[in-house]
Short mmCIF file of C-alpha atoms and ligand atoms in Angstrom, two decimals:
data_model
loop_
_atom_site.label_atom_id
_atom_site.label_comp_id
_atom_site.label_asym_id
_atom_site.label_seq_id
_atom_site.Cartn_x
_atom_site.Cartn_y
_atom_site.Cartn_z
CA MET A 1 30.76 13.36 37.04
CA LYS A 2 29.32 16.88 36.67
CA THR A 3 25.55 16.97 36.09
CA PHE A 4 24.41 19.54 33.53
CA ASP A 5 20.95 21.08 33.66
CA ILE A 6 20.54 20.47 29.94
CA ALA A 7 22.38 18.36 27.37
CA ILE A 8 21.71 19.08 23.70
CA ILE A 9 22.76 16.63 20.99
CA GLY A 10 23.39 18.27 17.61
CA ALA A 11 24.78 21.76 16.99
CA GLY A 12 22.70 22.61 13.94
CA PRO A 13 20.49 25.72 13.98
CA ALA A 14 17.91 24.11 16.31
CA GLY A 15 20.50 22.89 18.84
CA ILE A 16 22.45 26.15 18.82
CA MET A 17 19.30 28.21 19.36
CA ALA A 18 18.17 25.87 22.16
CA ALA A 19 21.58 26.17 23.86
CA ILE A 20 21.64 29.97 23.64
CA THR A 21 18.09 30.26 24.97
CA ALA A 22 18.70 27.90 27.90
CA ALA A 23 22.01 29.55 28.80
CA LYS A 24 20.26 32.94 28.86
CA GLN A 25 17.94 31.46 31.50
CA GLY A 26 21.01 30.77 33.62
CA ARG A 27 21.12 27.03 32.96
CA GLN A 28 24.30 24.96 32.72
CA VAL A 29 24.22 23.69 29.17
CA ILE A 30 26.34 21.25 27.19
CA LEU A 31 26.05 21.15 23.40
CA LEU A 32 27.45 18.02 21.74
CA GLU A 33 28.32 17.94 18.06
CA LYS A 34 29.99 15.16 16.12
CA ASN A 35 31.36 17.43 13.37
CA GLU A 36 34.56 19.42 13.82
CA ILE A 37 32.57 22.65 13.82
CA ILE A 38 29.12 23.80 14.86
CA GLY A 39 26.51 24.70 12.22
CA ARG A 40 28.09 22.71 9.38
CA LYS A 41 24.80 22.49 7.47
CA ILE A 42 24.07 26.20 7.95
CA LEU A 43 27.22 26.91 5.92
CA ALA A 44 25.69 25.02 2.97
CA THR A 45 22.29 26.72 3.12
CA GLY A 46 21.09 29.13 0.45
CA ASN A 47 24.06 28.17 -1.77
CA GLY A 48 26.40 29.34 0.97
CA ARG A 49 24.40 32.55 1.54
CA CYS A 50 21.98 31.24 4.23
CA ASN A 51 18.37 32.11 3.56
CA LEU A 52 17.73 32.26 7.28
CA THR A 53 14.04 33.11 7.34
CA ASN A 54 11.22 34.57 5.26
CA LYS A 55 9.16 37.71 5.78
CA ASN A 56 6.02 35.80 4.79
CA ILE A 57 6.18 32.82 7.15
CA ASP A 58 2.83 31.07 7.08
CA VAL A 59 1.72 27.72 8.38
CA SER A 60 0.62 26.79 4.83
CA ASN A 61 4.32 26.59 3.88
CA TYR A 62 4.80 23.66 6.24
CA HIS A 63 3.89 19.98 5.95
CA GLY A 64 3.72 16.93 8.19
CA ALA A 65 2.36 17.67 11.66
CA ASN A 66 -1.03 19.31 12.08
CA PRO A 67 -1.11 23.08 11.38
CA GLU A 68 -2.09 24.02 14.96
CA PHE A 69 1.04 22.33 16.33
CA ILE A 70 3.25 24.11 13.79
CA LYS A 71 1.57 27.49 14.35
CA GLN A 72 2.03 27.36 18.11
CA ILE A 73 5.75 26.69 17.80
CA LEU A 74 6.40 29.25 15.07
CA SER A 75 4.68 31.94 17.13
CA ALA A 76 6.99 31.30 20.11
CA PHE A 77 9.86 32.90 18.15
CA ASP A 78 8.55 34.21 14.85
CA GLN A 79 10.36 35.66 11.84
CA TYR A 80 10.28 39.19 13.29
CA LYS A 81 11.93 38.01 16.50
CA VAL A 82 14.46 36.01 14.48
CA THR A 83 15.46 39.00 12.33
CA GLU A 84 15.59 41.25 15.39
CA TYR A 85 17.74 38.69 17.18
CA PHE A 86 20.28 38.31 14.38
CA GLU A 87 20.51 42.06 13.92
CA SER A 88 21.18 42.34 17.68
CA LEU A 89 24.12 39.95 17.14
CA GLY A 90 25.46 42.30 14.45
CA VAL A 91 24.30 40.22 11.47
CA ILE A 92 22.72 42.82 9.19
CA LEU A 93 20.00 41.31 7.04
CA LYS A 94 18.47 42.06 3.65
CA GLU A 95 15.30 40.98 1.93
CA GLU A 96 15.26 39.41 -1.55
CA ASN A 97 12.39 38.29 -3.80
CA ASN A 98 9.50 36.32 -2.29
CA GLY A 99 10.31 37.66 1.18
CA ARG A 100 13.53 35.64 1.55
CA ILE A 101 15.92 37.03 4.19
CA PHE A 102 19.71 36.71 3.89
CA PRO A 103 22.70 38.19 5.71
CA ARG A 104 23.82 41.36 3.95
CA THR A 105 27.28 39.83 3.55
CA ASN A 106 25.81 37.02 1.40
CA GLN A 107 27.83 34.65 3.58
CA ALA A 108 26.39 31.90 5.75
CA SER A 109 29.60 32.04 7.77
CA SER A 110 28.48 35.45 9.17
CA VAL A 111 25.54 33.65 10.80
CA VAL A 112 27.61 30.76 12.18
CA GLU A 113 30.34 33.05 13.51
CA ALA A 114 27.82 35.26 15.31
CA LEU A 115 26.17 32.23 16.92
CA ASP A 116 29.53 30.75 17.87
CA TYR A 117 30.50 34.00 19.60
CA GLU A 118 27.18 34.06 21.45
CA LEU A 119 27.63 30.48 22.70
CA LYS A 120 31.07 31.40 24.05
CA LYS A 121 29.78 34.60 25.63
CA LEU A 122 27.03 32.67 27.41
CA LYS A 123 29.53 30.02 28.56
CA VAL A 124 27.78 27.09 26.93
CA SER A 125 30.06 24.01 27.05
CA VAL A 126 30.41 23.23 23.37
CA GLU A 127 31.98 19.87 22.59
CA THR A 128 32.75 19.30 18.91
CA LYS A 129 34.08 16.03 17.46
CA ALA A 130 31.87 14.43 20.14
CA SER A 131 29.70 11.71 18.64
CA VAL A 132 26.98 10.52 21.02
CA LYS A 133 26.44 6.76 20.70
CA ASN A 134 23.98 5.95 23.49
CA ILE A 135 21.36 7.75 25.54
CA HIS A 136 19.74 6.28 28.61
CA TYR A 137 17.44 7.60 31.37
CA GLU A 138 17.70 6.55 35.00
CA LYS A 139 17.40 9.34 37.57
CA ASN A 140 18.98 11.67 35.01
CA TRP A 141 19.94 11.35 31.36
CA LEU A 142 23.18 9.44 30.82
CA LEU A 143 24.92 9.98 27.51
CA SER A 144 27.96 8.15 26.24
CA GLY A 145 29.98 8.50 23.09
CA GLN A 146 33.33 8.97 21.45
CA LYS A 147 35.67 11.88 20.98
CA THR A 148 38.94 11.70 19.07
CA THR A 149 40.61 11.76 22.49
CA GLY A 150 38.60 8.76 23.77
CA ASP A 151 35.22 7.78 25.20
CA PHE A 152 33.08 10.25 27.17
CA LYS A 153 30.11 10.09 29.55
CA ILE A 154 27.77 12.94 30.42
CA GLU A 155 24.93 13.32 32.89
CA ALA A 156 22.12 15.85 32.50
CA LYS A 157 18.71 16.53 34.03
CA ASN A 158 17.10 17.34 30.67
CA LEU A 159 17.90 16.24 27.15
CA ILE A 160 17.10 18.07 23.90
CA LEU A 161 17.43 16.05 20.70
CA THR A 162 18.37 18.28 17.76
CA THR A 163 20.12 15.72 15.60
CA GLY A 164 18.18 16.66 12.45
CA GLY A 165 16.60 14.20 10.03
CA LYS A 166 18.40 12.16 7.37
CA ALA A 167 18.70 14.73 4.57
CA SER A 168 22.21 15.68 3.41
CA PHE A 169 23.74 13.28 5.93
CA GLN A 170 27.20 14.27 4.71
CA PHE A 171 26.74 17.28 7.03
CA GLY A 172 26.17 15.04 10.07
CA SER A 173 22.42 14.34 10.19
CA SER A 174 22.55 10.55 9.93
CA GLY A 175 19.27 9.85 11.74
CA ASP A 176 20.70 8.92 15.19
CA GLY A 177 18.02 10.88 17.04
CA LEU A 178 15.25 9.15 15.09
CA TYR A 179 16.72 5.77 16.02
CA TRP A 180 16.94 6.66 19.75
CA SER A 181 13.44 8.16 19.76
CA GLU A 182 11.98 4.98 18.30
CA LYS A 183 13.83 2.87 20.86
CA LEU A 184 12.38 5.09 23.61
CA GLY A 185 8.87 4.33 22.34
CA HIS A 186 8.17 7.22 19.97
CA THR A 187 6.42 6.71 16.64
CA ILE A 188 8.52 7.71 13.65
CA ILE A 189 6.58 8.90 10.62
CA PHE A 190 8.27 7.36 7.54
CA PRO A 191 11.28 9.61 6.79
CA HIS A 192 11.75 10.33 3.09
CA PRO A 193 13.66 12.93 1.06
CA ALA A 194 11.94 16.28 0.47
CA LEU A 195 13.17 19.31 -1.48
CA THR A 196 15.14 17.04 -3.76
CA PRO A 197 15.26 16.60 -7.56
CA LEU A 198 13.20 13.96 -9.38
CA GLU A 199 14.34 11.19 -11.72
CA THR A 200 12.26 10.53 -14.83
CA VAL A 201 11.54 7.38 -16.81
CA GLU A 202 12.16 9.37 -20.00
CA SER A 203 15.82 9.89 -20.81
CA TRP A 204 15.44 12.91 -23.12
CA PRO A 205 16.00 15.54 -20.36
CA LYS A 206 19.65 14.41 -20.50
CA ASN A 207 19.90 15.85 -24.04
CA ILE A 208 19.02 19.32 -22.77
CA GLN A 209 20.69 19.12 -19.34
CA GLY A 210 21.47 22.52 -17.87
CA LEU A 211 18.50 24.18 -19.59
CA ARG A 212 16.31 26.19 -17.21
CA ILE A 213 12.78 27.41 -17.94
CA GLU A 214 10.13 29.11 -15.86
CA GLY A 215 6.75 27.42 -15.77
CA THR A 216 4.08 25.78 -13.69
CA VAL A 217 4.23 22.19 -12.50
CA LYS A 218 1.33 19.87 -11.68
CA LEU A 219 2.00 16.58 -9.93
CA THR A 220 -0.50 13.79 -10.56
CA ALA A 221 -0.87 10.37 -8.96
CA ASP A 222 -2.81 7.92 -11.14
CA GLY A 223 -4.09 10.95 -13.07
CA LYS A 224 -5.34 12.88 -10.01
CA ILE A 225 -3.78 16.30 -9.29
CA ILE A 226 -1.91 16.18 -5.96
CA SER A 227 -0.02 19.47 -5.87
CA GLN A 228 1.05 22.41 -8.00
CA SER A 229 3.97 24.81 -8.02
CA GLN A 230 5.44 27.60 -10.09
CA GLY A 231 8.99 28.74 -10.74
CA ASP A 232 12.28 27.55 -12.17
CA ILE A 233 12.49 24.08 -13.73
CA LEU A 234 15.91 22.67 -14.56
CA PHE A 235 16.51 19.75 -16.96
CA THR A 236 19.29 17.43 -15.79
CA HIS A 237 21.05 14.21 -16.80
CA PHE A 238 18.66 12.20 -14.58
CA GLY A 239 15.44 14.17 -15.09
CA LEU A 240 14.23 17.35 -13.40
CA SER A 241 15.41 19.77 -10.75
CA GLY A 242 14.89 23.42 -9.78
CA PRO A 243 12.70 24.92 -7.03
CA ALA A 244 9.33 24.22 -8.73
CA ILE A 245 10.24 20.53 -9.07
CA MET A 246 11.97 20.02 -5.70
CA LYS A 247 8.90 21.35 -3.93
CA GLN A 248 6.95 18.34 -5.25
CA ALA A 249 9.38 15.71 -3.93
CA ARG A 250 7.79 15.14 -0.50
CA ASN A 251 4.56 13.96 -2.17
CA VAL A 252 6.43 11.80 -4.67
CA GLY A 253 8.21 9.88 -1.89
CA LEU A 254 4.90 9.11 -0.20
CA LEU A 255 2.93 8.06 -3.28
CA LEU A 256 5.44 6.47 -5.62
CA PRO A 257 5.45 2.96 -4.22
CA THR A 258 1.80 2.44 -5.19
CA LYS A 259 0.87 5.06 -7.79
CA LYS A 260 1.91 6.25 -11.22
CA ILE A 261 3.39 9.70 -10.65
CA GLU A 262 3.60 12.21 -13.47
CA VAL A 263 4.83 15.77 -13.71
CA HIS A 264 2.96 18.06 -16.11
CA ILE A 265 4.86 21.19 -17.08
CA ASP A 266 3.14 24.21 -18.57
CA ALA A 267 6.09 25.87 -20.30
CA ILE A 268 4.09 28.97 -21.29
CA PRO A 269 1.65 29.52 -18.41
CA GLU A 270 0.93 33.15 -19.29
CA GLU A 271 -1.05 32.10 -22.40
CA THR A 272 -4.13 29.89 -22.61
CA LYS A 273 -3.92 26.98 -25.03
CA LYS A 274 -6.14 28.86 -27.49
CA GLU A 275 -4.06 32.05 -27.25
CA LEU A 276 -0.83 30.12 -27.70
CA ASP A 277 -2.19 28.28 -30.72
CA LYS A 278 -3.20 31.59 -32.32
CA LYS A 279 0.23 33.08 -31.57
CA ILE A 280 2.10 30.10 -33.01
CA GLU A 281 -0.14 30.06 -36.08
CA THR A 282 0.79 33.72 -36.73
CA ILE A 283 4.51 33.08 -36.12
CA LEU A 284 4.51 30.16 -38.55
CA ASN A 285 2.65 32.19 -41.20
CA VAL A 286 4.97 35.18 -40.91
CA ASN A 287 8.10 32.97 -40.88
CA GLY A 288 7.02 30.44 -43.50
CA ALA A 289 10.50 30.17 -45.02
CA LYS A 290 12.19 29.50 -41.65
CA GLU A 291 12.76 26.06 -40.16
CA ILE A 292 10.15 25.50 -37.43
CA LYS A 293 12.79 25.17 -34.67
CA ASN A 294 14.10 28.64 -35.52
CA ALA A 295 10.67 30.17 -36.04
CA LEU A 296 9.62 29.16 -32.50
CA ALA A 297 12.95 30.00 -30.84
CA GLY A 298 11.55 33.40 -29.85
CA ILE A 299 8.99 31.91 -27.47
CA ILE A 300 10.75 28.81 -26.12
CA PRO A 301 14.47 27.90 -25.90
CA VAL A 302 15.57 26.28 -29.13
CA GLU A 303 16.98 23.15 -27.40
CA LEU A 304 13.59 22.44 -25.81
CA ILE A 305 11.55 23.05 -28.95
CA LYS A 306 13.91 20.79 -30.90
CA THR A 307 13.45 18.01 -28.34
CA ILE A 308 9.67 18.43 -28.34
CA LEU A 309 9.58 18.27 -32.15
CA ILE A 310 11.75 15.14 -32.24
CA ASN A 311 9.53 13.47 -29.60
CA LEU A 312 6.51 14.30 -31.78
CA ALA A 313 8.29 12.90 -34.86
CA ILE A 314 8.27 16.33 -36.54
CA ASP A 315 11.48 17.25 -38.34
CA PRO A 316 12.85 20.36 -36.51
CA GLU A 317 14.22 21.55 -39.85
CA LYS A 318 10.88 21.38 -41.62
CA LYS A 319 9.87 24.74 -43.10
CA SER A 320 7.20 26.53 -41.04
CA SER A 321 4.95 26.88 -44.10
CA ARG A 322 4.78 23.08 -44.37
CA ILE A 323 3.65 22.46 -40.79
CA SER A 324 0.13 21.01 -40.76
CA LYS A 325 -2.61 22.17 -38.39
CA LEU A 326 -2.45 18.78 -36.65
CA GLU A 327 1.30 19.16 -36.12
CA ARG A 328 0.88 22.73 -34.82
CA VAL A 329 -1.85 21.70 -32.39
CA SER A 330 0.26 18.83 -31.07
CA VAL A 331 3.22 21.19 -30.45
CA VAL A 332 0.91 23.58 -28.56
CA GLY A 333 -0.47 20.64 -26.57
CA VAL A 334 3.01 19.60 -25.43
CA LEU A 335 4.12 23.15 -24.60
CA LYS A 336 1.07 23.48 -22.33
CA ASN A 337 1.37 19.97 -20.91
CA LEU A 338 4.86 18.53 -21.13
CA THR A 339 4.40 15.23 -19.31
CA LEU A 340 7.14 13.16 -17.70
CA THR A 341 6.79 10.01 -15.59
CA ILE A 342 8.69 10.02 -12.29
CA SER A 343 10.73 6.93 -11.43
CA LYS A 344 12.10 8.09 -8.06
CA THR A 345 13.27 11.02 -5.98
CA ARG A 346 16.97 11.72 -5.75
CA PRO A 347 18.38 10.22 -2.52
CA PHE A 348 18.69 11.71 0.98
CA LYS A 349 22.24 12.80 0.17
CA GLU A 350 20.86 15.39 -2.28
CA ALA A 351 17.76 16.35 -0.27
CA GLN A 352 17.60 19.66 1.56
CA VAL A 353 15.14 18.42 4.15
CA THR A 354 13.51 15.28 5.56
CA ALA A 355 9.77 14.72 5.38
CA GLY A 356 8.61 12.57 8.30
CA GLY A 357 10.26 12.20 11.71
CA VAL A 358 9.13 12.01 15.33
CA ASP A 359 5.33 12.03 15.37
CA ALA A 360 4.23 15.48 16.58
CA LYS A 361 1.14 13.95 18.24
CA GLU A 362 3.51 12.59 20.88
CA ILE A 363 5.10 16.01 21.56
CA ASP A 364 3.56 18.79 23.67
CA ALA A 365 3.17 21.83 21.39
CA LYS A 366 3.45 24.24 24.34
CA THR A 367 6.83 22.95 25.49
CA LEU A 368 8.18 20.53 22.85
CA GLU A 369 8.57 17.98 25.63
CA SER A 370 7.88 14.33 24.87
CA LYS A 371 4.45 13.19 26.05
CA LYS A 372 5.97 9.74 26.60
CA ILE A 373 9.31 10.40 28.30
CA PRO A 374 9.67 13.23 30.83
CA HIS A 375 12.71 15.53 30.56
CA LEU A 376 13.09 14.73 26.85
CA PHE A 377 12.59 17.57 24.32
CA PHE A 378 12.76 17.78 20.53
CA ALA A 379 13.52 20.61 18.12
CA GLY A 380 14.28 21.09 14.43
CA GLU A 381 14.10 18.68 11.56
CA ILE A 382 13.92 15.58 13.80
CA ILE A 383 10.21 16.40 14.26
CA ASP A 384 7.72 15.47 11.54
CA VAL A 385 7.64 18.99 10.08
CA ASP A 386 9.19 20.10 6.79
CA GLY A 387 8.91 23.46 5.11
CA ASP A 388 9.00 24.79 1.58
CA SER A 389 12.17 26.24 0.15
CA GLY A 390 12.68 29.94 0.95
CA GLY A 391 13.90 30.17 4.57
CA PHE A 392 11.01 28.18 6.06
CA ASN A 393 13.11 25.27 7.36
CA LEU A 394 15.64 27.42 9.17
CA GLN A 395 12.78 29.43 10.69
CA TRP A 396 11.36 26.13 11.98
CA ALA A 397 14.76 25.26 13.48
CA TRP A 398 15.12 28.68 15.20
CA SER A 399 11.53 28.69 16.54
CA SER A 400 11.51 25.12 17.80
CA GLY A 401 15.07 25.41 19.17
CA TYR A 402 14.09 28.52 21.09
CA LEU A 403 10.95 26.91 22.56
CA ALA A 404 12.71 23.67 23.54
CA GLY A 405 15.57 25.61 25.18
CA LEU A 406 13.12 27.77 27.13
CA SER A 407 10.92 24.85 28.23
CA ALA A 408 13.84 22.65 29.28
CA SER A 409 15.04 25.54 31.49
CA LYS A 410 11.86 25.58 33.59
C1 FAD B 1 22.15 22.15 0.81
C2 FAD B 1 21.09 22.66 1.75
C3 FAD B 1 20.63 23.95 1.61
C4 FAD B 1 19.62 24.42 2.47
N1 FAD B 1 19.24 25.73 2.36
C5 FAD B 1 18.31 26.22 3.22
C6 FAD B 1 17.98 27.60 3.21
O1 FAD B 1 18.60 28.41 2.50
N2 FAD B 1 17.00 28.02 4.05
C7 FAD B 1 16.35 27.17 4.90
O2 FAD B 1 15.45 27.61 5.63
N3 FAD B 1 16.69 25.87 4.98
C8 FAD B 1 17.67 25.38 4.18
N4 FAD B 1 18.04 24.07 4.27
C9 FAD B 1 17.40 23.21 5.32
C10 FAD B 1 18.00 23.50 6.71
O3 FAD B 1 19.40 23.61 6.61
C11 FAD B 1 17.66 22.38 7.71
O4 FAD B 1 16.26 22.20 7.74
C12 FAD B 1 18.17 22.72 9.10
O5 FAD B 1 19.58 22.79 9.10
C13 FAD B 1 17.74 21.68 10.14
O6 FAD B 1 18.26 22.08 11.37
P1 FAD B 1 18.48 21.06 12.57
O7 FAD B 1 19.24 21.80 13.61
O8 FAD B 1 17.20 20.43 12.95
O9 FAD B 1 19.38 19.87 11.98
P2 FAD B 1 20.82 19.88 11.28
O10 FAD B 1 21.15 21.20 10.72
O11 FAD B 1 20.82 18.71 10.38
O12 FAD B 1 21.82 19.63 12.50
C14 FAD B 1 21.86 18.41 13.20
C15 FAD B 1 23.23 18.30 13.85
O13 FAD B 1 23.26 17.17 14.73
C16 FAD B 1 24.54 16.57 14.64
N5 FAD B 1 24.43 15.17 15.09
C17 FAD B 1 23.65 14.20 14.55
N6 FAD B 1 23.82 13.04 15.22
C18 FAD B 1 24.72 13.29 16.22
C19 FAD B 1 25.32 12.48 17.23
N7 FAD B 1 25.03 11.19 17.37
N8 FAD B 1 26.22 13.06 18.07
C20 FAD B 1 26.54 14.37 17.96
N9 FAD B 1 26.01 15.18 16.99
C21 FAD B 1 25.11 14.64 16.14
C22 FAD B 1 24.89 16.69 13.17
O14 FAD B 1 26.27 16.55 12.94
C23 FAD B 1 24.35 18.08 12.83
O15 FAD B 1 25.34 19.08 12.99
C24 FAD B 1 19.06 23.57 3.45
C25 FAD B 1 19.54 22.27 3.58
C26 FAD B 1 20.55 21.82 2.75
C27 FAD B 1 21.07 20.42 2.93
#
């Protein structure tokens, strides 16, 4: 049996980058992937457009492991090196709002095709439809698994685990690497869905499903503010979605078993409560003959104002001139603090990323080698690091993949 210098399990962005980096160091590398193609999840990123990094990468956009650990790894192959690298492969990039970087083609396939070509050029042995079932260390790493053509065995001096977390497992990340790591003695920080929508106890969002507003979101646990975000909020048949909501999911998963979790939406954040009350008072005075739902349709979508009025037991068709001060103040109160109770996060299948994973305290930040098992390296989402939406997770995969590939080559 041929012995490879490095075996890498999982051809997602972290595994591909590790393989390319190690092959450039002259190492004999095998990259094993259970899907039919490499980079299956990359194709789904950024709604098929692949938001591959962000101009404003900052450690504050990451969660899980301690910031020093994250910083050290990001700096090994930062966003400038990533953009330079992809441009050198012929993938021309463009910047969109909030520093998000995409391929100019708006197609994630441009990224995967360029990486695929690079792997071939560097003569990495890429085995697709190769599902690894067991890993075992004696003098070297021994891997066994199944291909459609039958069982296989592989021997390698070093092993890099880039099997991802558990999020969107339909793309291959079913948690195998987490299971093996735990069996090898690593601590696994409770994996839970992050960047995923939230289900609410209240059923009224279903009545306005599809409606999108821009606002600020505060997450509270037993009344205490835990986190805040700003941006698009989408009402759905199960509750809430959109970037400003999904950003809150990692905290919900951690706190929900023991605490009452509420989301407080400020639907008109640009006005203070007092300013908004004054504005609405004027609108109602000027439009006294109009039904209140129509009078307020200029400042908030009519479907939402109708729902708010019904929840407050105010007839949406009541004439504006007949709205009492108490009723007006209660409408303003809800617009500034629309409160919903969270029942659960949507499942891993709908999550973009996994919070939790292999405990970073047991991984050397300089090399990404296990502090417990020599010749074992980690990269990507398998590690207890998750980023915000906006290109931060792929940047983590490129940076950590690069560092693991380089370290395993030494
Ligand atoms: C819908 C969606 C949209 C996203 N959009 C963005 C975005 O625009 N920007 C961004 O930064 N991030 C985005 N993300 C997050 C980002 O895609 C992930 O964080 C990133 O792909 C993680 O990379 P990884 O290499 O660690 O793991 P993965 O990409 O999950 O790859 C792991 C690979 O390992 C393989 N594997 C697992 N077990 C085995 C086994 N036993 N044998 C062989 N192979 C195995 C899997 O098949 C898989 O291909 C998105 C995620 C999703 C789901």
